[in-house]
XYZ file of C-alpha atoms in Angstrom:
713
model
C 2.153 -36.121 14.890
C 1.788 -38.668 17.277
C -1.098 -41.469 17.815
C -2.076 -42.811 15.033
C -5.973 -42.803 14.105
C -8.306 -45.722 14.322
C -10.598 -45.896 11.380
C -13.884 -47.386 14.304
C -13.109 -44.502 16.175
C -15.940 -41.584 16.388
C -13.568 -38.679 16.242
C -10.243 -38.103 14.425
C -7.345 -36.713 16.676
C -4.440 -34.775 15.076
C -1.950 -33.692 17.177
C 0.930 -31.370 16.278
C 3.433 -29.944 18.201
C 1.608 -27.426 20.405
C -1.251 -27.996 18.946
C -4.257 -30.562 18.597
C -7.514 -30.992 16.052
C -10.339 -33.226 17.153
C -13.142 -33.324 14.478
C -16.007 -35.615 15.169
C -16.885 -38.141 12.052
C -20.681 -39.085 13.225
C -21.331 -41.818 10.111
C -22.650 -40.940 6.970
C -22.465 -37.125 8.407
C -20.744 -34.441 7.847
C -17.633 -33.720 10.358
C -17.959 -31.575 12.771
C -15.611 -29.172 14.603
C -14.867 -30.235 18.350
C -11.525 -28.615 19.191
C -9.217 -26.864 17.599
C -6.592 -25.285 20.200
C -3.246 -25.725 22.331
C -1.668 -29.320 22.764
C -3.851 -32.088 24.637
C -2.247 -35.095 26.151
C -2.680 -38.088 23.612
C -4.228 -40.406 25.869
C -6.615 -37.415 26.613
C -10.224 -39.076 25.251
C -12.697 -36.393 23.291
C -16.206 -35.413 25.755
C -18.785 -36.507 23.916
C -20.375 -34.140 23.049
C -22.802 -34.745 20.132
C -25.583 -35.885 22.972
C -24.504 -33.800 26.355
C -26.078 -29.797 24.284
C -29.595 -29.127 25.866
C -32.279 -28.196 22.914
C -33.191 -24.600 23.306
C -36.089 -23.436 23.208
C -38.016 -22.207 20.036
C -35.239 -24.113 17.717
C -35.144 -27.241 15.719
C -35.341 -30.321 17.229
C -31.822 -31.412 15.940
C -28.847 -30.557 16.823
C -26.862 -28.039 14.380
C -23.336 -27.879 15.304
C -20.268 -26.346 13.175
C -19.276 -29.087 10.553
C -16.309 -28.862 8.037
C -18.471 -27.152 5.396
C -22.005 -26.217 6.776
C -25.091 -25.637 4.406
C -27.697 -23.259 3.434
C -31.023 -23.999 4.013
C -31.433 -27.300 6.141
C -30.967 -25.708 9.699
C -27.704 -23.279 10.042
C -28.730 -19.818 10.187
C -25.043 -18.473 10.155
C -22.866 -18.277 7.246
C -23.403 -21.113 4.799
C -19.496 -22.571 3.203
C -21.618 -22.633 0.188
C -24.439 -20.024 -1.832
C -25.705 -22.146 -5.075
C -28.454 -22.871 -7.062
C -29.479 -24.274 -10.228
C -31.349 -21.841 -12.157
C -33.196 -20.692 -9.010
C -33.335 -24.444 -7.407
C -31.302 -26.668 -5.516
C -30.741 -23.972 -3.493
C -30.305 -25.458 0.235
C -28.162 -28.500 0.785
C -27.523 -31.501 2.911
C -25.620 -34.121 2.302
C -26.887 -37.551 2.086
C -23.622 -39.146 2.895
C -19.790 -38.767 3.895
C -16.792 -40.772 3.398
C -13.654 -40.005 5.597
C -10.611 -41.271 4.689
C -7.921 -41.107 7.740
C -4.580 -41.042 7.461
C -1.604 -40.235 9.634
C -1.816 -36.383 10.035
C -4.172 -35.903 8.003
C -8.617 -36.658 6.732
C -9.537 -36.669 3.078
C -13.548 -36.168 3.432
C -15.706 -36.921 0.755
C -19.642 -35.295 1.186
C -22.236 -35.710 -1.499
C -25.677 -34.392 -1.389
C -27.641 -36.397 -4.432
C -31.084 -34.097 -3.807
C -29.185 -30.912 -5.083
C -26.756 -32.739 -7.118
C -23.367 -31.710 -5.652
C -20.094 -33.382 -3.886
C -17.539 -32.053 -2.108
C -13.762 -32.723 -1.358
C -12.001 -31.385 1.395
C -8.553 -32.378 2.513
C -7.741 -31.042 6.349
C -3.813 -32.148 7.052
C -1.715 -30.752 10.273
C 2.153 -30.732 9.584
C 3.265 -31.444 13.468
C 6.961 -29.182 12.798
C 4.814 -25.969 11.904
C 1.949 -27.057 14.016
C -0.386 -25.325 10.272
C -3.384 -26.766 9.007
C -3.537 -26.522 5.597
C -7.216 -26.960 4.327
C -8.389 -27.411 0.799
C -11.828 -27.551 -0.742
C -13.529 -28.403 -3.865
C -16.801 -28.527 -5.010
C -18.204 -30.662 -8.032
C -21.449 -30.273 -10.091
C -22.584 -34.270 -9.768
C -26.357 -32.834 -11.558
C -27.525 -32.763 -15.078
C -27.423 -29.133 -15.253
C -25.313 -26.468 -15.140
C -24.934 -24.627 -11.382
C -23.944 -21.519 -10.189
C -22.223 -20.978 -7.441
C -22.194 -17.519 -5.628
C -19.834 -18.359 -2.790
C -17.215 -21.277 -1.689
C -15.794 -20.919 0.933
C -11.889 -22.305 1.076
C -12.067 -22.988 4.591
C -14.945 -22.737 7.659
C -12.880 -23.235 11.174
C -13.924 -22.215 14.442
C -12.689 -19.829 17.171
C -13.009 -20.509 20.922
C -15.976 -18.467 22.863
C -14.727 -15.394 25.303
C -13.302 -12.306 24.152
C -11.374 -11.831 21.551
C -9.768 -8.932 18.682
C -9.154 -9.530 15.310
C -5.860 -8.026 13.746
C -6.578 -7.181 10.151
C -3.813 -5.710 7.559
C -5.001 -2.658 5.349
C -2.835 -0.026 3.357
C -2.690 1.036 -0.056
C 0.637 1.775 -2.648
C 3.578 2.660 -0.593
C 2.452 2.204 2.294
C 1.305 -1.609 2.688
C 0.403 -3.897 5.507
C -1.076 -1.351 8.495
C -2.127 -2.642 11.614
C -5.459 -1.685 12.345
C -7.343 -3.769 15.471
C -11.343 -4.586 16.137
C -12.731 -6.280 18.947
C -14.937 -9.183 18.408
C -18.504 -8.324 19.100
C -22.330 -10.178 18.096
C -21.698 -8.326 14.698
C -20.848 -9.858 12.179
C -16.589 -8.902 11.030
C -16.212 -8.886 7.544
C -13.056 -8.054 4.812
C -13.452 -8.186 0.788
C -11.197 -7.826 -2.031
C -12.357 -7.119 -5.108
C -9.631 -5.558 -7.249
C -8.631 -8.794 -9.121
C -4.632 -8.815 -7.193
C -4.221 -9.571 -3.681
C -4.229 -6.120 -3.321
C -2.638 -3.266 -0.928
C -5.356 -3.008 0.865
C -6.802 -5.680 2.324
C -4.518 -8.960 3.190
C -6.259 -12.298 2.776
C -5.883 -13.081 6.016
C -5.341 -12.406 9.696
C -4.880 -12.702 13.233
C -6.876 -13.351 15.988
C -5.635 -12.523 19.939
C -7.889 -14.306 22.345
C -8.453 -12.488 25.542
C -5.146 -11.018 26.762
C -2.640 -12.201 24.319
C 0.150 -10.442 22.983
C 2.961 -10.511 20.372
C 5.053 -13.636 23.251
C 2.275 -14.925 25.563
C -1.106 -16.239 24.850
C -3.830 -17.882 22.502
C -3.612 -16.746 18.953
C -5.005 -18.439 15.936
C -4.039 -16.800 12.177
C -5.276 -18.039 8.746
C -4.110 -16.540 5.354
C -5.509 -17.251 1.445
C -3.339 -18.908 -0.916
C -4.468 -16.866 -3.448
C -3.313 -13.881 -5.209
C -6.878 -12.746 -6.191
C -10.542 -11.384 -4.780
C -11.166 -12.543 -1.777
C -13.512 -12.682 1.941
C -12.795 -13.375 4.842
C -16.015 -13.135 7.489
C -16.055 -14.002 11.409
C -19.468 -14.504 12.771
C -20.347 -15.340 16.473
C -22.219 -18.669 16.406
C -25.307 -19.913 19.244
C -22.856 -21.597 21.149
C -20.644 -18.757 21.625
C -18.086 -20.097 19.714
C -17.234 -18.117 16.485
C -16.787 -19.002 12.748
C -13.871 -17.921 10.723
C -14.662 -18.572 7.090
C -11.845 -17.579 4.309
C -12.301 -17.581 0.811
C -12.357 -16.377 -3.109
C -15.014 -13.159 -3.791
C -16.485 -14.394 -6.993
C -18.204 -11.819 -9.079
C -21.959 -12.255 -10.665
C -22.365 -15.123 -12.535
C -18.297 -15.684 -12.498
C -18.419 -19.248 -12.040
C -20.883 -21.697 -13.521
C -20.181 -25.444 -13.578
C -21.329 -28.022 -16.090
C -22.146 -31.589 -15.553
C -18.722 -32.846 -13.693
C -17.197 -29.780 -13.368
C -15.202 -29.557 -10.403
C -14.610 -25.726 -8.669
C -10.849 -25.813 -6.709
C -11.757 -23.051 -4.005
C -7.571 -21.255 -3.057
C -5.973 -23.213 0.131
C -5.910 -22.008 3.629
C -3.140 -21.880 5.452
C -4.273 -21.608 9.608
C -2.599 -22.173 12.817
C -3.314 -22.098 16.628
C 0.037 -20.656 18.665
C 0.296 -20.589 22.281
C 3.165 -17.963 22.354
C 1.366 -15.364 20.687
C 1.081 -13.577 17.389
C 4.926 -14.130 17.070
C 4.747 -18.052 17.660
C 1.788 -18.015 14.874
C 4.018 -15.973 12.672
C 6.832 -18.686 13.088
C 4.592 -21.474 11.891
C 3.538 -19.587 9.122
C 7.013 -19.311 8.185
C 7.737 -22.858 8.654
C 5.133 -24.023 6.502
C 5.378 -21.847 3.380
C 9.389 -22.562 3.373
C 7.576 -25.600 2.806
C 5.496 -25.418 -0.053
C 7.980 -23.470 -1.906
C 10.568 -24.872 -4.510
C 13.482 -23.580 -5.686
C 16.073 -24.349 -8.766
C 18.214 -27.262 -7.566
C 15.734 -28.111 -5.487
C 16.636 -25.858 -2.454
C 17.238 -22.055 -2.054
C 20.702 -20.860 -2.437
C 21.451 -17.627 -0.215
C 19.753 -14.899 -1.031
C 22.236 -12.836 -2.942
C 22.445 -8.698 -2.853
C 20.505 -7.441 -5.268
C 20.647 -4.067 -7.358
C 17.269 -3.035 -9.047
C 18.238 0.144 -11.343
C 14.883 1.781 -10.965
C 15.076 4.577 -8.455
C 18.972 4.467 -10.015
C 18.016 5.736 -13.708
C 14.089 5.410 -14.111
C 13.578 5.204 -17.682
C 16.457 6.931 -19.019
C 18.824 4.093 -19.888
C 22.033 5.003 -21.411
C 24.097 1.464 -21.576
C 27.941 3.561 -20.444
C 25.918 4.705 -17.628
C 24.192 1.519 -16.923
C 27.534 -0.090 -17.106
C 29.099 2.397 -15.156
C 26.900 1.303 -12.800
C 27.157 -2.612 -12.445
C 31.273 -1.389 -12.544
C 30.642 -0.106 -9.231
C 27.873 -2.536 -7.959
C 30.148 -5.295 -8.440
C 33.255 -3.048 -6.495
C 30.779 -3.044 -3.633
C 29.981 -6.864 -3.523
C 26.532 -6.628 -5.302
C 25.477 -9.751 -6.552
C 22.932 -10.100 -8.831
C 22.278 -6.584 -10.712
C 18.404 -6.428 -12.155
C 17.245 -4.415 -15.211
C 14.088 -2.487 -14.397
C 11.359 -0.461 -16.438
C 12.428 1.210 -19.626
C 14.740 -1.195 -21.746
C 12.231 -2.343 -23.713
C 10.767 -0.277 -27.480
C 9.502 3.352 -27.170
C 9.276 2.516 -23.130
C 10.568 6.973 -22.201
C 7.759 6.980 -20.066
C 4.887 5.017 -18.666
C 2.149 5.848 -21.050
C 3.345 3.771 -23.552
C 5.019 0.548 -25.097
C 3.672 -2.420 -22.657
C 3.598 -5.500 -24.942
C 6.217 -4.490 -27.187
C 9.567 -6.927 -25.208
C 12.428 -6.134 -27.517
C 15.179 -3.864 -26.596
C 14.575 -0.664 -27.560
C 17.374 -0.006 -30.012
C 17.849 3.847 -29.382
C 18.938 2.862 -25.800
C 20.344 -0.507 -27.045
C 21.641 -0.620 -30.191
C 23.007 -4.409 -29.932
C 20.624 -5.118 -28.034
C 20.575 -6.116 -23.945
C 23.657 -8.582 -24.583
C 26.767 -6.188 -24.138
C 25.061 -5.048 -20.777
C 24.124 -8.697 -19.509
C 27.149 -9.886 -20.646
C 29.431 -7.044 -18.830
C 27.256 -7.426 -15.503
C 28.208 -11.291 -15.774
C 31.407 -10.569 -16.318
C 31.850 -8.526 -13.443
C 30.560 -11.275 -11.484
C 27.066 -10.501 -10.819
C 24.110 -12.089 -12.498
C 21.401 -10.448 -14.907
C 17.880 -9.838 -13.969
C 15.375 -8.596 -15.934
C 12.111 -6.561 -15.078
C 8.775 -7.648 -17.528
C 4.964 -6.658 -16.708
C 3.633 -9.451 -19.153
C 0.080 -9.313 -18.076
C -0.121 -5.847 -19.007
C -0.633 -3.740 -22.518
C -0.279 -0.144 -23.478
C -2.626 1.299 -25.417
C -0.126 3.033 -26.853
C 1.687 0.003 -28.212
C 2.697 -2.812 -31.364
C 0.558 -5.396 -29.896
C -2.435 -3.181 -28.716
C -2.910 -1.742 -32.230
C -2.536 -5.267 -33.358
C -4.879 -6.984 -30.937
C -7.364 -4.613 -29.640
C -9.491 -7.348 -28.652
C -6.813 -9.415 -26.186
C -7.047 -6.735 -23.187
C -9.837 -7.521 -20.710
C -13.166 -5.301 -21.734
C -16.658 -5.464 -21.616
C -17.919 -4.490 -25.061
C -19.485 -0.943 -25.838
C -18.237 -0.308 -22.186
C -15.372 2.572 -22.427
C -12.209 0.939 -21.636
C -10.637 2.328 -18.270
C -6.942 2.533 -17.827
C -4.660 2.689 -15.051
C -1.406 3.917 -14.854
C -2.098 4.201 -18.640
C -2.214 0.636 -19.265
C -5.037 -2.207 -20.387
C -4.637 -5.773 -18.869
C -4.729 -8.528 -21.492
C -6.959 -11.236 -21.159
C -4.598 -14.563 -20.181
C -7.407 -16.283 -20.445
C -7.525 -17.060 -24.101
C -4.653 -19.127 -25.211
C -3.389 -17.539 -27.569
C -2.515 -14.552 -25.802
C -0.922 -17.106 -22.806
C 0.752 -18.347 -26.182
C 1.817 -15.032 -27.231
C 3.497 -14.143 -23.566
C 5.370 -17.744 -23.659
C 6.830 -17.380 -26.552
C 7.799 -13.769 -26.345
C 9.281 -13.898 -22.908
C 10.641 -17.579 -23.501
C 12.334 -15.907 -26.662
C 13.953 -13.709 -24.222
C 14.694 -16.107 -21.513
C 16.581 -17.826 -24.382
C 18.827 -15.483 -25.825
C 19.891 -13.771 -22.909
C 21.558 -15.113 -19.820
C 18.780 -13.793 -17.853
C 18.595 -15.862 -14.359
C 16.082 -13.392 -12.608
C 12.682 -12.178 -13.668
C 10.543 -9.212 -11.843
C 7.177 -9.900 -12.637
C 5.403 -6.712 -11.970
C 0.953 -5.949 -11.958
C 1.027 -2.416 -11.852
C -2.945 -1.777 -11.849
C -5.771 -3.373 -10.560
C -8.772 -5.076 -12.878
C -11.476 -3.263 -14.359
C -14.005 -4.998 -16.592
C -12.383 -7.512 -16.162
C -14.809 -10.019 -18.765
C -13.385 -12.350 -21.261
C -14.524 -12.558 -24.569
C -18.442 -13.614 -24.053
C -18.705 -10.891 -21.790
C -18.765 -13.096 -18.618
C -16.256 -12.350 -15.457
C -12.820 -13.917 -15.652
C -11.305 -12.766 -12.231
C -10.498 -16.383 -10.926
C -9.692 -17.534 -14.453
C -7.036 -14.472 -14.871
C -5.644 -15.559 -11.374
C -5.415 -19.244 -12.739
C -3.792 -18.717 -16.276
C -1.175 -15.979 -14.845
C -0.288 -19.039 -12.244
C -0.027 -21.049 -15.280
C 2.060 -19.259 -17.157
C 4.291 -18.336 -15.100
C 4.605 -22.492 -14.048
C 4.846 -22.873 -18.011
C 7.768 -20.689 -17.934
C 9.863 -22.191 -15.171
C 9.059 -25.529 -16.435
C 11.188 -24.311 -19.517
C 13.250 -22.399 -17.699
C 14.319 -23.995 -14.189
C 17.119 -22.408 -13.491
C 15.164 -18.897 -13.741
C 13.704 -17.266 -10.155
C 10.803 -14.792 -10.869
C 9.951 -12.108 -8.251
C 6.473 -11.156 -7.679
C 6.010 -7.538 -7.928
C 2.607 -5.555 -8.568
C 3.281 -1.815 -8.050
C 5.093 -2.940 -4.834
C 3.067 -5.276 -2.362
C -0.355 -5.761 -4.180
C 0.617 -9.408 -4.956
C 1.722 -10.418 -1.440
C 0.204 -13.862 -0.772
C 0.929 -17.891 0.101
C -0.338 -18.641 -3.677
C 1.919 -16.659 -5.532
C 4.811 -17.946 -3.574
C 4.331 -21.104 -4.668
C 5.015 -19.895 -8.405
C 7.902 -17.070 -7.326
C 10.769 -16.784 -5.366
C 10.462 -13.120 -4.078
C 8.239 -10.786 -3.244
C 8.526 -7.166 -3.923
C 7.121 -5.852 -0.035
C 6.640 -2.198 -1.437
C 7.327 0.384 -3.632
C 8.231 2.894 -0.755
C 11.565 2.965 0.177
C 11.127 5.247 3.281
C 12.923 3.388 6.210
C 10.351 4.431 8.877
C 7.508 3.355 6.577
C 9.246 0.562 5.418
C 9.907 -1.037 9.074
C 6.239 -1.036 9.468
C 5.564 -2.366 5.972
C 8.049 -5.783 6.716
C 6.546 -6.156 10.249
C 3.092 -6.623 8.675
C 4.409 -8.768 5.782
C 6.845 -10.604 8.174
C 3.251 -12.038 9.872
C 2.122 -14.036 7.500
C 5.302 -14.778 5.018
C 9.290 -15.657 5.666
C 12.177 -12.533 5.612
C 13.805 -14.660 2.555
C 11.838 -13.915 0.096
C 10.867 -10.183 1.084
C 12.777 -7.983 -1.295
C 14.220 -5.112 0.959
C 16.437 -2.520 -0.427
C 18.396 0.848 0.480
C 16.735 3.659 -1.516
C 18.289 7.329 -1.305
C 17.724 10.207 1.065
C 15.419 11.873 0.720
C 13.118 9.108 -0.055
C 11.754 9.708 -3.623
C 8.339 8.368 -2.480
C 7.869 10.597 0.328
C 11.075 12.963 0.657
C 11.894 12.172 3.894
C 15.636 11.699 4.495
C 17.287 8.766 7.127
C 20.765 8.127 7.665
C 22.074 4.739 5.977
C 22.525 2.980 9.268
C 18.766 3.419 9.196
C 17.866 2.695 6.279
C 20.391 -0.508 6.223
C 19.603 -2.248 9.087
C 16.207 -2.284 8.006
C 16.694 -3.884 4.540
C 18.790 -6.474 6.177
C 16.441 -8.221 7.827
C 14.794 -9.309 4.547
C 15.916 -10.313 0.527
C 18.692 -7.093 1.208
C 19.636 -4.983 -1.819
C 19.935 -1.568 -3.228
C 17.751 0.948 -5.468
C 19.886 3.978 -5.731
C 22.218 5.513 -7.673
C 25.453 4.284 -5.818
C 28.140 6.034 -8.260
C 26.629 9.495 -6.285
C 27.483 7.955 -2.654
C 30.569 10.049 -0.808
C 33.213 8.044 -0.022
C 32.461 7.656 4.060
C 28.919 6.318 2.735
C 30.633 4.093 0.402
C 32.348 2.624 3.013
C 29.905 2.500 6.022
C 27.297 0.824 2.794
C 30.469 -1.767 1.703
C 30.022 -2.242 5.385
C 26.576 -3.256 5.464
C 26.835 -5.767 2.628
C 29.834 -7.503 4.545
C 27.303 -8.357 7.307
C 24.700 -9.017 5.402
C 26.584 -11.526 3.759
C 27.943 -12.957 6.723
C 24.869 -13.205 8.224
C 22.203 -14.314 5.662
C 22.192 -17.824 6.873
C 20.853 -16.570 10.013
C 18.503 -13.783 9.005
C 16.732 -16.075 6.634
C 16.952 -19.752 8.378
C 15.716 -19.390 11.888
C 12.554 -17.288 13.128
C 11.781 -14.600 13.869
C 10.376 -12.468 16.919
C 9.097 -8.724 16.740
C 8.549 -6.265 19.534
C 7.844 -3.168 20.712
C 10.059 -1.430 23.948
C 8.001 1.765 23.765
C 9.189 5.310 23.576
C 9.594 4.674 19.539
C 11.941 1.871 19.837
C 11.218 -1.154 17.524
C 13.003 -4.424 17.894
C 12.988 -7.737 15.888
C 15.386 -11.087 16.731
C 16.159 -13.664 13.495
C 18.148 -17.158 14.727
C 17.279 -19.221 17.517
C 17.500 -18.701 21.247
C 20.905 -20.076 21.198
C 22.319 -17.746 18.611
C 20.323 -14.589 17.552
C 21.053 -11.278 15.669
C 18.978 -8.670 17.569
C 18.005 -5.310 15.008
C 16.792 -2.222 17.669
C 15.441 1.052 15.884
C 15.086 4.208 17.294
C 12.545 6.034 14.945
C 11.841 9.387 16.616
C 13.993 11.168 19.276
C 13.019 10.004 22.420
C 10.628 11.410 24.948
C 12.359 10.166 28.024
C 15.488 10.982 29.688
C 16.511 6.694 29.701
C 16.259 4.699 27.055
C 14.396 1.831 27.418
C 15.160 -2.163 28.090
C 14.960 -4.696 25.274
C 13.114 -8.148 27.201
C 13.613 -10.862 25.191
C 11.451 -13.477 25.628
C 12.548 -16.343 23.752
C 15.843 -16.959 25.327
C 16.805 -19.561 28.167
C 16.697 -18.225 31.843
C 19.643 -20.456 32.953
C 21.654 -19.418 30.233
C 24.215 -17.133 30.324
C 24.895 -15.306 27.120
C 27.749 -12.681 25.100
C 25.959 -9.875 23.617
C 28.065 -7.295 21.327
C 26.927 -4.860 19.073
C 28.062 -6.132 15.268
C 26.844 -3.552 13.552
C 24.969 0.238 13.461
C 25.402 2.022 16.347
C 28.909 1.380 16.983
C 29.555 1.970 13.573
C 29.164 5.810 13.649
C 32.781 6.399 15.308
C 31.814 7.824 18.617
C 30.749 6.122 21.945
C 28.771 7.819 24.634
C 26.697 6.098 27.782
C 28.999 3.915 29.750
C 31.443 1.464 30.310
C 29.023 -0.821 29.551
C 28.010 -0.034 26.223
C 31.810 0.672 25.561
C 32.387 -3.455 26.406
C 28.911 -4.028 23.846
C 30.818 -2.050 21.047
C 34.106 -3.771 21.473
C 34.485 -7.516 22.585
C 31.168 -7.860 24.004
C 29.445 -8.630 27.734
C 28.131 -11.719 29.214
C 24.285 -11.457 30.525
C 22.045 -13.770 31.654
C 19.166 -15.359 30.213
C 17.076 -14.501 33.076
C 18.156 -11.105 33.030
C 17.602 -10.553 29.793
C 14.416 -12.202 29.475
C 12.627 -10.377 32.835
C 14.648 -7.203 32.778
C 15.704 -6.429 29.426
C 18.914 -5.770 27.619
C 19.921 -2.075 28.258
C 20.232 0.333 25.141
C 22.385 2.594 24.406
C 21.660 6.216 23.957
C 20.286 6.272 20.095
C 19.828 9.617 18.100
C 16.483 9.745 16.407
C 16.652 7.178 12.977
C 19.410 5.379 14.224
C 20.106 1.209 14.589
C 22.160 -1.006 16.143
C 22.843 -4.598 15.763
C 23.283 -6.739 18.759
C 24.488 -10.981 18.228
C 23.335 -12.578 21.151
C 24.882 -16.303 21.597
C 24.467 -18.342 24.533
C 27.872 -19.378 26.111
């Protein structure tokens, strides 16, 4: 961050690496958004535009600029940052005082409306290393009577005037992060989620592409809400041609009523402006999310090769078979063995037993300790699947405490996957869950929990019948935090039917996200590209599944499945004992490759691209040293393969390029002397050629992949 802030200045200037923020701070009034965009010179004085705008006809006599917290009822006719009332009164708000505390790289804003009896605190902090703004907002009821909150924007952001597109992500279970684009017009653009968790179909963030911006060039704005529950985002054109972008928690009717002195804390919003297209925005977010996470012993260690038992055995747990699976996993290089669903009392299918978190004595006569010890004796860590927030109606827990399920009295219970959701807002429920999980973690050598959440929230009422969506998320965060305090060495994975809880909020409490239950490599490639737009690769659980894939029935080569999985936190989810010997050797090679490459894959930047003709690519590392993954998903339509232009490279450098995994391991080489060299010792290329003309691709069959090392000489 450059340039210290003068307390007497009318403007607060925040400068990052490639971005600048200018916020006007008129005395006693809410701060005004004046600029957020590409980096300005430190010495460039802001234009004093407060008094420069002419008064339009048929408008208020006082100018109404876009502030950091616009309010309803006093002249701002666009979406306000707050909708609230006190028994039908105090519905209009206008701040009567404002205090601004300026720090290096940050603003602390305190706004008060003495008439409506509210106080708002906003923190806007720019991290220079990531160019990411973190906006944090809270609202306090300063009046004597309760205040009902209908909407509280976690952030109100400016977007520049002119043509723009918004890229957002929808989807479903087994097909998360499907990218869609809309052209922004005069109409209001809005996306809501009311499912109670982050959801598979409405990620709480988007990418605004200004003008002709693309993957690696042009100005892009991006934002994401760090929250694992209901959410809303809107983009609206305002009267000066710009647009305002709001993100926040969607609130159910009557959900938030603040008593006198109570405060509602909105989720953090992470926002960035990139001058290097959508890839630049993704890289900024990766740096910011990494800074927000906390790891056992203070730092992330190399992400271990992971085997999850779900698609290998499903509910059919037999101790001897699981030990055999663990033996084979250890032989091929697996470092963590995770026992998935089916280990606890009576759990032979998905219709029963959630909540009864004790080992099934029919399957595990001596409990889980023999299997855990066997796994650890083979040099692997032991992990365990749980779904703590759920309860089966057919369970001892539900029979003892039916009142513990989220419900509304006199409404019929609505099950999903034959299960209900426990009311974590009840202290006795949270205490019970902590006690059960604490006992498991204290009595077993568990170093990893896969924490699942396999249904949306319905009839989410507390014991008084009030909506509990917000408090349920807060309580889930608190329970995980409590367990992490008690067991600081345990890592936790966030899963929700796959990617239904993928967000920067859960990553402040966990260490990994299961991006999708779908292990079809072609679909996974799409899912993971959407995931990587917002969250870094080391937290993206990505496994090799069976062929055919259990979710789609489609078969892909081991090469493609492994090359897709290797770009995240790599793992296996299949019965490896059933592999043919040549497939086992190939898998061992991919495991060895991942172990040798994971520091580069997880420690650097990520670039995503498309070469056309069903060829996709992504690169991990830095402009000096890259791993380049090229995927051919479908058969070629053109006679010659496309080339891969690598925009991140330095034109004046010479690069050594070599195929290090994938294509050259098939045992056949075609395509001429260049590809013979690339598959052997490698070949030199000029950076300018690779950047402008592109890297020639070898002939690749449908469903194949090649991994290149690209290193500056």
